[in-house]
Short mmCIF file of C-alpha atoms and ligand atoms in Angstrom, two decimals:
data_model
loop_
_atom_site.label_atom_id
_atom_site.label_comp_id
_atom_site.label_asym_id
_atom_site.label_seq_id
_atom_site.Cartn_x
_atom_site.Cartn_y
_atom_site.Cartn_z
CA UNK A 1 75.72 78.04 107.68
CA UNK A 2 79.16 79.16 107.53
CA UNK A 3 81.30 78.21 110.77
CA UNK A 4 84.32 78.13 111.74
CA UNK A 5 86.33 75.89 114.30
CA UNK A 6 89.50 77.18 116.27
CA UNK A 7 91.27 74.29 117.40
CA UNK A 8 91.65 70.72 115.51
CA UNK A 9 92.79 68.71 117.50
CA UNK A 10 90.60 64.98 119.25
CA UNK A 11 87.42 67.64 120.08
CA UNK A 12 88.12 70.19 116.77
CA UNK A 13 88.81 68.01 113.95
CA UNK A 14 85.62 65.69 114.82
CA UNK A 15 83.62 68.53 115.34
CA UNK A 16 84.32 70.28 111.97
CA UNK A 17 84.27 67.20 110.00
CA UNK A 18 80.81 66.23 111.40
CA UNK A 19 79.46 70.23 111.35
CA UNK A 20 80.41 70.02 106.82
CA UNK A 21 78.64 66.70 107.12
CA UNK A 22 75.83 68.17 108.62
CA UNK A 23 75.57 70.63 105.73
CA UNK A 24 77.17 73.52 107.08
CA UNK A 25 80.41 75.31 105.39
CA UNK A 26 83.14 74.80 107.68
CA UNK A 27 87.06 76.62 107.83
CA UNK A 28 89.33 74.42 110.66
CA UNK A 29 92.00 76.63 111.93
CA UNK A 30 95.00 75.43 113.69
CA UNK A 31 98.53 76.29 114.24
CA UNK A 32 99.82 72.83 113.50
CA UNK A 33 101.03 72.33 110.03
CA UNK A 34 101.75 68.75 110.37
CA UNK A 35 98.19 68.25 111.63
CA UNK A 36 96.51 70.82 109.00
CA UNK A 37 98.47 69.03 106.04
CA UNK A 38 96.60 65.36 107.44
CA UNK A 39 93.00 66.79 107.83
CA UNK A 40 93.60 68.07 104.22
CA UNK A 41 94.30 65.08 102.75
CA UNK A 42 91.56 63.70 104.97
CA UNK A 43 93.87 61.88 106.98
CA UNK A 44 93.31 61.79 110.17
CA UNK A 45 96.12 63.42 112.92
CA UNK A 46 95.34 60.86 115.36
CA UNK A 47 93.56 57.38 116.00
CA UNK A 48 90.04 57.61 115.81
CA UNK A 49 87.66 55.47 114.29
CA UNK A 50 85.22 56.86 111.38
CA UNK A 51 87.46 59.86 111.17
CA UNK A 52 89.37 59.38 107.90
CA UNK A 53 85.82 57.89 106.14
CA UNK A 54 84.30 61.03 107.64
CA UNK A 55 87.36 63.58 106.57
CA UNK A 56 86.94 62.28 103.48
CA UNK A 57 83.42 62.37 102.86
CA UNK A 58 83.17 66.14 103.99
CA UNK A 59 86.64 66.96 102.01
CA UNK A 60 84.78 65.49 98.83
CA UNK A 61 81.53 68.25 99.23
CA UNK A 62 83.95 71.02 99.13
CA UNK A 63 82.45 72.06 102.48
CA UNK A 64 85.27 71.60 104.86
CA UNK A 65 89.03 73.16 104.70
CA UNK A 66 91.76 73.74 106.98
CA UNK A 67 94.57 76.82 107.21
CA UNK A 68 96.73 77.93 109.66
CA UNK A 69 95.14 81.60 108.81
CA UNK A 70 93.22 82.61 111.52
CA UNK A 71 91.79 85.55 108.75
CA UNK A 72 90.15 82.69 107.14
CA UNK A 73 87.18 83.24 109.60
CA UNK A 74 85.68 85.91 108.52
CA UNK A 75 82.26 86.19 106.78
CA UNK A 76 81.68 82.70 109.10
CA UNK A 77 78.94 83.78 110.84
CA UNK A 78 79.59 81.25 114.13
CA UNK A 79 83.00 80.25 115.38
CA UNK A 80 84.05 77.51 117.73
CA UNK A 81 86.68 77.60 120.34
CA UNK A 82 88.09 73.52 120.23
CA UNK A 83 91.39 74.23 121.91
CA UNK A 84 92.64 72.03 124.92
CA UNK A 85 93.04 72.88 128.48
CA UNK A 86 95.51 70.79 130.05
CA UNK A 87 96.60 70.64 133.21
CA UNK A 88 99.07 73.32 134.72
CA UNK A 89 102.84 72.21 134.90
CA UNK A 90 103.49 71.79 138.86
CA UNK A 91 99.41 73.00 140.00
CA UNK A 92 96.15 71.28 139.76
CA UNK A 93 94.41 74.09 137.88
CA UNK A 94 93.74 74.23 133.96
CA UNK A 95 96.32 75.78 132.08
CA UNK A 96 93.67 77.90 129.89
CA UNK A 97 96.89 79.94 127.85
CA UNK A 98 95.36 78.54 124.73
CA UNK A 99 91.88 79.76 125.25
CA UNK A 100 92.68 82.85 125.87
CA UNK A 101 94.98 82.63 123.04
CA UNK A 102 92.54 81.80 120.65
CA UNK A 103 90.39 84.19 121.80
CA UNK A 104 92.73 87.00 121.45
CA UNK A 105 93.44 85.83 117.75
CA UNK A 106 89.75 85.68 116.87
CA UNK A 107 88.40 88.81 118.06
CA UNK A 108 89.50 91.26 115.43
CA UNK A 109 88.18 89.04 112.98
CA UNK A 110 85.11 89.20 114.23
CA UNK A 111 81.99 91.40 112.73
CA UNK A 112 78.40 92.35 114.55
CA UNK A 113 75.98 89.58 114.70
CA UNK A 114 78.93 86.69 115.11
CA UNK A 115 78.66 84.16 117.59
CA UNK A 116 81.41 82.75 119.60
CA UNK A 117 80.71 79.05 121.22
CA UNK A 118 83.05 77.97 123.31
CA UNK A 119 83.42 74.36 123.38
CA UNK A 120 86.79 73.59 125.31
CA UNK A 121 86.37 72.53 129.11
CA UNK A 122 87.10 75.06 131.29
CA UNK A 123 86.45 76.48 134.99
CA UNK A 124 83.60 78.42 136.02
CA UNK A 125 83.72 82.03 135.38
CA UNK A 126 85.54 81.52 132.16
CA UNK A 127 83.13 82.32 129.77
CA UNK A 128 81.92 85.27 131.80
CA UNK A 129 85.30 86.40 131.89
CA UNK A 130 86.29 86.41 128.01
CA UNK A 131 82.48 87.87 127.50
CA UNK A 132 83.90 90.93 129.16
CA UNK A 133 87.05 90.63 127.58
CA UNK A 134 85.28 90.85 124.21
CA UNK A 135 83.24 93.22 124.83
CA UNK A 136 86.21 95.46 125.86
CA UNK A 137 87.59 94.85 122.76
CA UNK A 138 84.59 96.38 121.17
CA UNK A 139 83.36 93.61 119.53
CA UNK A 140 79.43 93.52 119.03
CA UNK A 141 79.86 89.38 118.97
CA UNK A 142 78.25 87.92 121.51
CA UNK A 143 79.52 84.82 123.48
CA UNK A 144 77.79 81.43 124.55
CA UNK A 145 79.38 78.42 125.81
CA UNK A 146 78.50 74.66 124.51
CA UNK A 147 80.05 72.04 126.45
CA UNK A 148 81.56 69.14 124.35
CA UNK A 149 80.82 65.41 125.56
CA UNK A 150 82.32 63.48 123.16
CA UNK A 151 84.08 60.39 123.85
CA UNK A 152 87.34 59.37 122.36
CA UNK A 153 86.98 56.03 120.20
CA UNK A 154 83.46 57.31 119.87
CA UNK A 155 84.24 60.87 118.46
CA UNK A 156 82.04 60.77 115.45
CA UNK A 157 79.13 59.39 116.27
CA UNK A 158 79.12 61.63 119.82
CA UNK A 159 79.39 64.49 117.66
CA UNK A 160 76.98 63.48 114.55
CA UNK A 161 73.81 62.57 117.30
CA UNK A 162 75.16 63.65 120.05
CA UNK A 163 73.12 62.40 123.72
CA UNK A 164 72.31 66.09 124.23
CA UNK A 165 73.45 69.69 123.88
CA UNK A 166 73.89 72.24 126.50
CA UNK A 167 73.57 76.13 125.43
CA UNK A 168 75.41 78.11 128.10
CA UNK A 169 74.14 81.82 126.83
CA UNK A 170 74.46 85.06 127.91
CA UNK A 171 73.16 87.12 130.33
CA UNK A 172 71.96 90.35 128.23
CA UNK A 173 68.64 89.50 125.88
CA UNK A 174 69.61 89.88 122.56
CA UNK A 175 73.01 88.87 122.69
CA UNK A 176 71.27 85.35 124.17
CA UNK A 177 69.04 85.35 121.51
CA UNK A 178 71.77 86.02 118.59
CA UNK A 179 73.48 82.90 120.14
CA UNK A 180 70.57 80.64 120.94
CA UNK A 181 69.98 81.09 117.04
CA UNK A 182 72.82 80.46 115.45
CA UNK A 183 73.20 77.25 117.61
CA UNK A 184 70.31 75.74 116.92
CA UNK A 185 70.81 76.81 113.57
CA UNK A 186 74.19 74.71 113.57
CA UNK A 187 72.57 71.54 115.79
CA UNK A 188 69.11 71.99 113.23
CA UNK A 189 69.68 68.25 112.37
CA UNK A 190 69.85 67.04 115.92
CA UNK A 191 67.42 69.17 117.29
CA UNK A 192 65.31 68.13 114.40
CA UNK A 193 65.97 64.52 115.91
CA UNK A 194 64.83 65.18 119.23
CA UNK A 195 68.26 65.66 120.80
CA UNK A 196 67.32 66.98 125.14
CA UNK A 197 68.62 70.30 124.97
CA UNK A 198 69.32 72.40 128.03
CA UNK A 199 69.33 76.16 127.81
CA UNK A 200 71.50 77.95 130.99
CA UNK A 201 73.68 80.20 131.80
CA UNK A 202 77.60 80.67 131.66
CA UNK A 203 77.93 79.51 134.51
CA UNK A 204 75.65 76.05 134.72
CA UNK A 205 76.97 75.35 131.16
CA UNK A 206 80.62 75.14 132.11
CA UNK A 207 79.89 73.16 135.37
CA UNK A 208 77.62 70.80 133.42
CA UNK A 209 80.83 69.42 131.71
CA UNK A 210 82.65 69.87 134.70
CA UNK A 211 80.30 67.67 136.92
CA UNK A 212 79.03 64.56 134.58
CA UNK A 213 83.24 64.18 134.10
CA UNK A 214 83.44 64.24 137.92
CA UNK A 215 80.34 62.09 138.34
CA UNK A 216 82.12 59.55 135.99
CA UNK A 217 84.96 59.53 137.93
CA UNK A 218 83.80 59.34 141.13
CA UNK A 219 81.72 56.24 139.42
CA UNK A 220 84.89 54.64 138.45
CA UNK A 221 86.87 54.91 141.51
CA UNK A 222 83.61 53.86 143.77
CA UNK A 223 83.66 50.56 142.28
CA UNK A 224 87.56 50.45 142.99
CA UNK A 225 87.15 51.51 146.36
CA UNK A 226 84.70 48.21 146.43
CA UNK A 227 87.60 46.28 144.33
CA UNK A 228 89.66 47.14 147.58
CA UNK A 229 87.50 46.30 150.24
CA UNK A 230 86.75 43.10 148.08
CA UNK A 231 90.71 42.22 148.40
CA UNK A 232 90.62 42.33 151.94
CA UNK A 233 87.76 40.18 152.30
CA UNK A 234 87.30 37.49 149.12
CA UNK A 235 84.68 39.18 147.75
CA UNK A 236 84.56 39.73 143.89
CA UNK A 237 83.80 43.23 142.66
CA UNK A 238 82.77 42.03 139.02
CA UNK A 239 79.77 40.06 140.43
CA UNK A 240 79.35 42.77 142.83
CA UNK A 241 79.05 45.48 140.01
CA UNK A 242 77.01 43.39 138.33
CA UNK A 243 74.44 43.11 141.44
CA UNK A 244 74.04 46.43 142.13
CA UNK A 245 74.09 47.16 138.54
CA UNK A 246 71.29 45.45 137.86
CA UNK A 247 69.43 48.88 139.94
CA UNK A 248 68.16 51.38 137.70
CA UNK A 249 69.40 53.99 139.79
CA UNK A 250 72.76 52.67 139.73
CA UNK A 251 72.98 50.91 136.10
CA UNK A 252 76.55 49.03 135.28
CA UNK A 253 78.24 51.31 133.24
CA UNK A 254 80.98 52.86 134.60
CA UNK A 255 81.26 50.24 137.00
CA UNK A 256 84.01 48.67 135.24
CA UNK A 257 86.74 47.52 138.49
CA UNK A 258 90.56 47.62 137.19
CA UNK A 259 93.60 49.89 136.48
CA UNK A 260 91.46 52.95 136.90
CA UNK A 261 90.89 56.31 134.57
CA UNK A 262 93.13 57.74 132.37
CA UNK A 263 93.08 60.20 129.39
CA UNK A 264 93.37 63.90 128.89
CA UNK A 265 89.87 64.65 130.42
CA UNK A 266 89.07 62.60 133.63
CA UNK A 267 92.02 63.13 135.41
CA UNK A 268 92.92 66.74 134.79
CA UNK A 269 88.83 67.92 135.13
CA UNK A 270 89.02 66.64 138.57
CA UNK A 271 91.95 68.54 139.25
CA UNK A 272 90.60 71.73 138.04
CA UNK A 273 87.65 71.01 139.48
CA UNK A 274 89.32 71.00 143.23
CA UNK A 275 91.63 74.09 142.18
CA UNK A 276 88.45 75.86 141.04
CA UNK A 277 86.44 75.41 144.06
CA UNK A 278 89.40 76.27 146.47
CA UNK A 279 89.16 79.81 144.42
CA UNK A 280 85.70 79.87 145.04
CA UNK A 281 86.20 79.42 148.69
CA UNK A 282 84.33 75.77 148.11
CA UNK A 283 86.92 73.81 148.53
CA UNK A 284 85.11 71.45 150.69
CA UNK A 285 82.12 70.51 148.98
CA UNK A 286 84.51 68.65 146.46
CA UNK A 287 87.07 67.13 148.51
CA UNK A 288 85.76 64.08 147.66
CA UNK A 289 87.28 64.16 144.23
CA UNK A 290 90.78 64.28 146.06
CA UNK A 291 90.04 60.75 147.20
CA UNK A 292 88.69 59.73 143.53
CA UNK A 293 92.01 60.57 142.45
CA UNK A 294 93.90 58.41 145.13
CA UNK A 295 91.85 55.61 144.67
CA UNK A 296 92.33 55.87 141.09
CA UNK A 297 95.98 55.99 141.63
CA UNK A 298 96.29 53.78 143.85
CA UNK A 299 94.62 50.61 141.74
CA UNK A 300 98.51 51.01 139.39
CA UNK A 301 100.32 50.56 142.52
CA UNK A 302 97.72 47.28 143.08
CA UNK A 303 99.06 46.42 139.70
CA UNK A 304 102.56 46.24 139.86
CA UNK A 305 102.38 44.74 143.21
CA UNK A 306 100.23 41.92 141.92
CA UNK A 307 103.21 41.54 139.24
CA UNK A 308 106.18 41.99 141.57
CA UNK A 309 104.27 39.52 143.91
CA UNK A 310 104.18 36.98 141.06
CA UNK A 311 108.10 37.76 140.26
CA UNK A 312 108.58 36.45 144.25
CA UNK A 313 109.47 40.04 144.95
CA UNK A 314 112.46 40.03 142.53
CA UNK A 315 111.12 41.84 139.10
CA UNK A 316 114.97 43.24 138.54
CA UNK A 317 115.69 41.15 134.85
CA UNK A 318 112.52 39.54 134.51
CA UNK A 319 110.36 39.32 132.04
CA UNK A 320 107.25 41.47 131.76
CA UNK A 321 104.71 41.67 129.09
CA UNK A 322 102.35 44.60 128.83
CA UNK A 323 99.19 44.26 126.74
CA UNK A 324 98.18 47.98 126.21
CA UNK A 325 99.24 50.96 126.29
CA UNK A 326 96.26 53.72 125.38
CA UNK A 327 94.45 54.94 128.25
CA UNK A 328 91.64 52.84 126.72
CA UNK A 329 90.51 50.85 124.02
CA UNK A 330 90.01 52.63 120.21
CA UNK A 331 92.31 55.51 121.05
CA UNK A 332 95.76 56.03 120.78
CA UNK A 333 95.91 57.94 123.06
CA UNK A 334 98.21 58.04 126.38
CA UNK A 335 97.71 60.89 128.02
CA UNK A 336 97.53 60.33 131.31
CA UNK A 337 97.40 56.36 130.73
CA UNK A 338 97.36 53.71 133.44
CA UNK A 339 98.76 51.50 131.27
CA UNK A 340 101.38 52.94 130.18
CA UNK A 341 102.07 54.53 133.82
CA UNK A 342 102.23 50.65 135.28
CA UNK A 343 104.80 49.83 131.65
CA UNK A 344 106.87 52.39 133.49
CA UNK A 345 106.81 51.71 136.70
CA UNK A 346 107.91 48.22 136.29
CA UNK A 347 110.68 49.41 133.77
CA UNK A 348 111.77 51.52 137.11
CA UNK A 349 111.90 48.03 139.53
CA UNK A 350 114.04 46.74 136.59
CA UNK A 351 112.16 44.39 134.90
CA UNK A 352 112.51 44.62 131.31
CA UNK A 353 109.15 45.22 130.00
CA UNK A 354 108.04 44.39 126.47
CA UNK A 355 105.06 46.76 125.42
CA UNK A 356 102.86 46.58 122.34
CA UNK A 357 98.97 47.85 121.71
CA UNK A 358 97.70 48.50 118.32
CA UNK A 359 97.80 51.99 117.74
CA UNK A 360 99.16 54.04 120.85
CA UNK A 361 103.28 52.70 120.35
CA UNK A 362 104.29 55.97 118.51
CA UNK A 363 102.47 58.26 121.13
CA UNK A 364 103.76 55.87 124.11
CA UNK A 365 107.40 55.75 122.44
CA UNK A 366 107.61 59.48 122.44
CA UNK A 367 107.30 59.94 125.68
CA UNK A 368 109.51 57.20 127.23
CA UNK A 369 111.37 55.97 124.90
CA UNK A 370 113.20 53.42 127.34
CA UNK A 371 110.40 51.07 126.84
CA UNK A 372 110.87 48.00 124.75
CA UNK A 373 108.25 48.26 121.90
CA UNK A 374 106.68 45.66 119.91
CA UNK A 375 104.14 45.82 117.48
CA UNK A 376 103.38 41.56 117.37
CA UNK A 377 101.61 40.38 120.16
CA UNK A 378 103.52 37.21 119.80
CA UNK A 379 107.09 38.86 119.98
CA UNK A 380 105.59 40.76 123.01
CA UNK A 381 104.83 37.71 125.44
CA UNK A 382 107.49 35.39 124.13
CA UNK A 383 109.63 34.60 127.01
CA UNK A 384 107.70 36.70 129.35
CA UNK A 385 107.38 35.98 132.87
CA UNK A 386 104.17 37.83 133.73
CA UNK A 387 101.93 38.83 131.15
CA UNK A 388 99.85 41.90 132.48
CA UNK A 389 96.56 43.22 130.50
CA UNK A 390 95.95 47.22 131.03
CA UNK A 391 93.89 48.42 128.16
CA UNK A 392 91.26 46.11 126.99
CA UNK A 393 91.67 46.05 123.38
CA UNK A 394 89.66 43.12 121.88
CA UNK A 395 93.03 41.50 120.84
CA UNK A 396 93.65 41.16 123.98
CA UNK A 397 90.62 40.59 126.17
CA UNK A 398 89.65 37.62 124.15
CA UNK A 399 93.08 35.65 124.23
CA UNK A 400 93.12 31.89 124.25
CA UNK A 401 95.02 31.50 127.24
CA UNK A 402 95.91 27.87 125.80
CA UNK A 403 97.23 29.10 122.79
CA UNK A 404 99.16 31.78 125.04
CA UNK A 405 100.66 29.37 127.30
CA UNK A 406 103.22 27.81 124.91
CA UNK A 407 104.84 31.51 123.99
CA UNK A 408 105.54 32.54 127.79
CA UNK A 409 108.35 31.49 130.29
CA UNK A 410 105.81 31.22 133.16
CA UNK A 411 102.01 31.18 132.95
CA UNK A 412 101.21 34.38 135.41
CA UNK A 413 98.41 36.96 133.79
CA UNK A 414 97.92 39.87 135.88
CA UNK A 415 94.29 41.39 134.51
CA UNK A 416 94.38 44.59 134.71
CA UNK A 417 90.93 45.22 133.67
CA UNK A 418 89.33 42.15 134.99
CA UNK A 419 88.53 41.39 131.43
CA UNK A 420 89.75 37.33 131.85
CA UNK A 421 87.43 34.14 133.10
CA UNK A 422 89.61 33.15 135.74
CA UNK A 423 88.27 29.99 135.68
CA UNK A 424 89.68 29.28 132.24
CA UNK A 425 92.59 30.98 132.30
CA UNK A 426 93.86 28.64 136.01
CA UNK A 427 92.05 25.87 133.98
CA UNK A 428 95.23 26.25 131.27
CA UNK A 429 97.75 26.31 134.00
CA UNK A 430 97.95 29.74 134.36
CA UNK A 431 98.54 31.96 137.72
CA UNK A 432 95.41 34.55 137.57
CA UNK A 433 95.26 37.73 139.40
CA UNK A 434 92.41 40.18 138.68
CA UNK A 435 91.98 43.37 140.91
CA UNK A 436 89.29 42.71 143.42
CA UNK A 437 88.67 39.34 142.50
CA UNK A 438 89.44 36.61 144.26
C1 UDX B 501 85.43 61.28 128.99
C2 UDX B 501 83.90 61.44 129.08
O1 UDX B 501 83.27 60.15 129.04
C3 UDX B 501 83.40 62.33 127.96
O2 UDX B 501 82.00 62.53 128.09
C4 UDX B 501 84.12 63.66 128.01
O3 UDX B 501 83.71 64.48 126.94
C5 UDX B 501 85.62 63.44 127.96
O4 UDX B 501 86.04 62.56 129.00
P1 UDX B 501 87.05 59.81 127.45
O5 UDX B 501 88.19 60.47 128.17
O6 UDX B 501 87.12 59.67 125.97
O7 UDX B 501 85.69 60.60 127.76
O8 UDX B 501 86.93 58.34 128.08
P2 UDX B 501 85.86 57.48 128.86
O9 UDX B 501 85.24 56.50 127.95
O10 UDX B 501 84.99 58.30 129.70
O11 UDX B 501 86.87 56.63 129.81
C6 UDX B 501 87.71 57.31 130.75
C7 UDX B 501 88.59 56.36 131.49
O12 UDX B 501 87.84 55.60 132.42
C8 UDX B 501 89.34 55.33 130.64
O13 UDX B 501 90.69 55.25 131.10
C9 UDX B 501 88.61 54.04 130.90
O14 UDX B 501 89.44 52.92 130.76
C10 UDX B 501 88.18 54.24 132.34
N1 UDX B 501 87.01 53.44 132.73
C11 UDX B 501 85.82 53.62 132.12
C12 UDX B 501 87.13 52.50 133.77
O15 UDX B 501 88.20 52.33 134.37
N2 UDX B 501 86.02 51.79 134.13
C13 UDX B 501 84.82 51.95 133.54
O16 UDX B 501 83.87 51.26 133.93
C14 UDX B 501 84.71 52.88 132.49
#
């Protein structure tokens, strides 16, 4: 099938590479040039593990290009809208000026019998709303919307067998049935597999995404609500997690007490979420998520307190060593990153704070440059006076806290992601603080 994907950046370019290594014929378009002229030479823009092999693999069948020519779309017979909605500058709400931007480009490119999927996250209403806004246009195409649940760090395999597929379609009969078609036309190899689909609406497809990232994140910050309430009464929320974990109706996962959420979809979905149901007059029935975010925010404050505590309340000149800086492990990504939120923070108290993680430097240099940046681990804790884990990279979370010891001016470790035996670590002299852990 011939497709085409709007959008290539951490949801476009995995999508198209994995769509021409499904078998389909597959035209990337983005506005980029510095990104188009890496997916070309199947390189990928960004960190993400399998991408390159994957670039290159779907580069080599002649099935997959990339222009900057949004004409390059035609004869494609379904296109996919991969652009990002970030939050807006100064509001909660999603800042959807590329959606509709894509959309605008797209639609006179468009013949009778396309399909449009929308995969970008966006409010509910959207999709109804650029339905009528093709249709107005006079375009016969008809419009469905696909949620995207892919994972960064996990891009590729999320999008080659993906946990399930959602097929938001629309409303009139044989515009749903154009669209159901060439979906499951595109997804043949995981339907083929047994992937759950769900077939809905607009308007349940765009909250699906909407909710399970709200669900997560309410998840997260439930556990550090416990960390907190552990903190003020000895308890330890790792064994706790683990407890009620072991309930099938709760399961661990997600359960993970520490720094908190991060990332360019968590944080801001929650956000729109809230903005979206004020609109809708619903404001109340997610309030909740306002206190998911404070929680969230507040476990960074926990951090730098535990490290300020640890500098006897005089951080100005000393010492700090941050190990992370990505939101999370195999991404380089720092959008929105706890880790590199508490790197700042502490830079602000006047400590002098030595940085490093393994791929997210360049990203975390660009935006605040006044960090001190190292790539070795070893240059990064020499000297230091509080070494503080944020992002769990293996590198980091499986440190020999003898070996450490002889590098650093005083043994504190503040564990940001309560990755560290605290037993061993006080066993080799060190000061251990974990965030609701005793
Ligand atoms: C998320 C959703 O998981 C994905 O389905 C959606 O498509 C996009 O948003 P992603 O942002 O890649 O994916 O990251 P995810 O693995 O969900 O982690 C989000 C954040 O939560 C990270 O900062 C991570 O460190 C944090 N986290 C995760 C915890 O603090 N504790 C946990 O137990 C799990």
């Amino acid at each position: 099938m011939r497709i085409s994907v709007i959008g290539c950046g951490y949801l476009g370019a995995v999508h198209a590479a994995a769509m021409a290594k499904l078998g389909h014929d597959v035209v990337g378009v983005d506005v980029d040039p510095v990104k188009l002229a890496a997916l070309r030479r199947g390189e990928a823009p960004f960190f993400e593990p399998g991408l390159p092999e994957l670039l290159l693999e779907a580069g080599a069948t002649g099935r997959l290009t990339f222009t900057d020519d949004i004409s390059a779309v035609r004869g494609a017979k379904l296109h996919f809208i991969a652009v990002g909605t970030p939050q807006r500058q100064g509001a909660n709400s999603a800042d959807l000026r590329f959606v509709d931007a894509a959309f605008d480009q797209l639609i006179p490119h468009l013949s009778a019998g396309d399909v449009v999927a929308g995969k970008s996250t966006v409010p509910v209403g959207t999709a109804a709303r650029l339905a009528e806004k093709m249709a107005a246009s006079g375009s016969d195409a008809a419009l469905a919307w696909n949620p995207e649940f892919l994972r960064e760090g996990f891009a590729v395999k999320d999008s080659l067998t993906p946990d399930r597929l959602v097929f938001g379609l629309p409303p009139e009969p044989a515009a749903a049935s154009l669209a159901q078609a060439a979906l499951r036309e595109a997804y043949a190899t995981a339907l083929d597999d047994a992937t759950p689909l769900v077939v809905t609406d607009y308007a349940t497809a765009e909250l699906v995404k909407v909710s399970a990232n709200a669900f997560l994140a309410t998840k997260i910050s439930f556990i550090n609500a416990m960390s907190e309430i552990a903190e003020a009464t000895g308890a330890d929320v790792t064994q706790l997690a683990d407890a009620i974990g072991f309930d099938g109706r709760i399961g661990r996962r997600f359960l993970g007490a520490g720094v908190g959420f991060g990332g360019g979809c968590l944080p801001k979905d929650i956000r729109a979420f809230m903005a979206r149901a004020e609109e809708l007059g619903r404001g109340e029935s997610v309030a909740f998520l306002k206190e998911v975010d404070a929680i969230n925010m507040r476990r960074r404050h926990k951090v730098v307190e535990h490290v300020v505590d640890l500098l006897d309340h005089e951080p100005y000149g000393k010492t700090v060593a941050v190990l992370g800086l990505a939101f999370k492990p195999h991404s380089d990504d720092v959008r929105d990153s706890p880790a590199l939120d508490v790197a700042v923070r502490l830079k602000g108290l006047g400590a002098n704070v030595r940085a490093t993680d393994p791929e997210a430097i360049e990203n975390a240099r660009a935006l605040h440059p006044q960090l001190d940046y190292h790539a070795s681990f070893e240059e990064t804790v020499t000297g230091a006076d509080v070494v503080v884990l944020v992002t769990e990279w293996d590198q980091y979370r499986y440190l020999d806290p003898e070996a450490v010891a002889p590098l650093v001016a005083a043994r504190n470790v503040v564990d940001g992601r309560n990755s560290y035996d605290p037993a061993r670590w006080r066993a080799a002299g060190w000061t251990y603080r974990g965030l609701g852990r005793p």
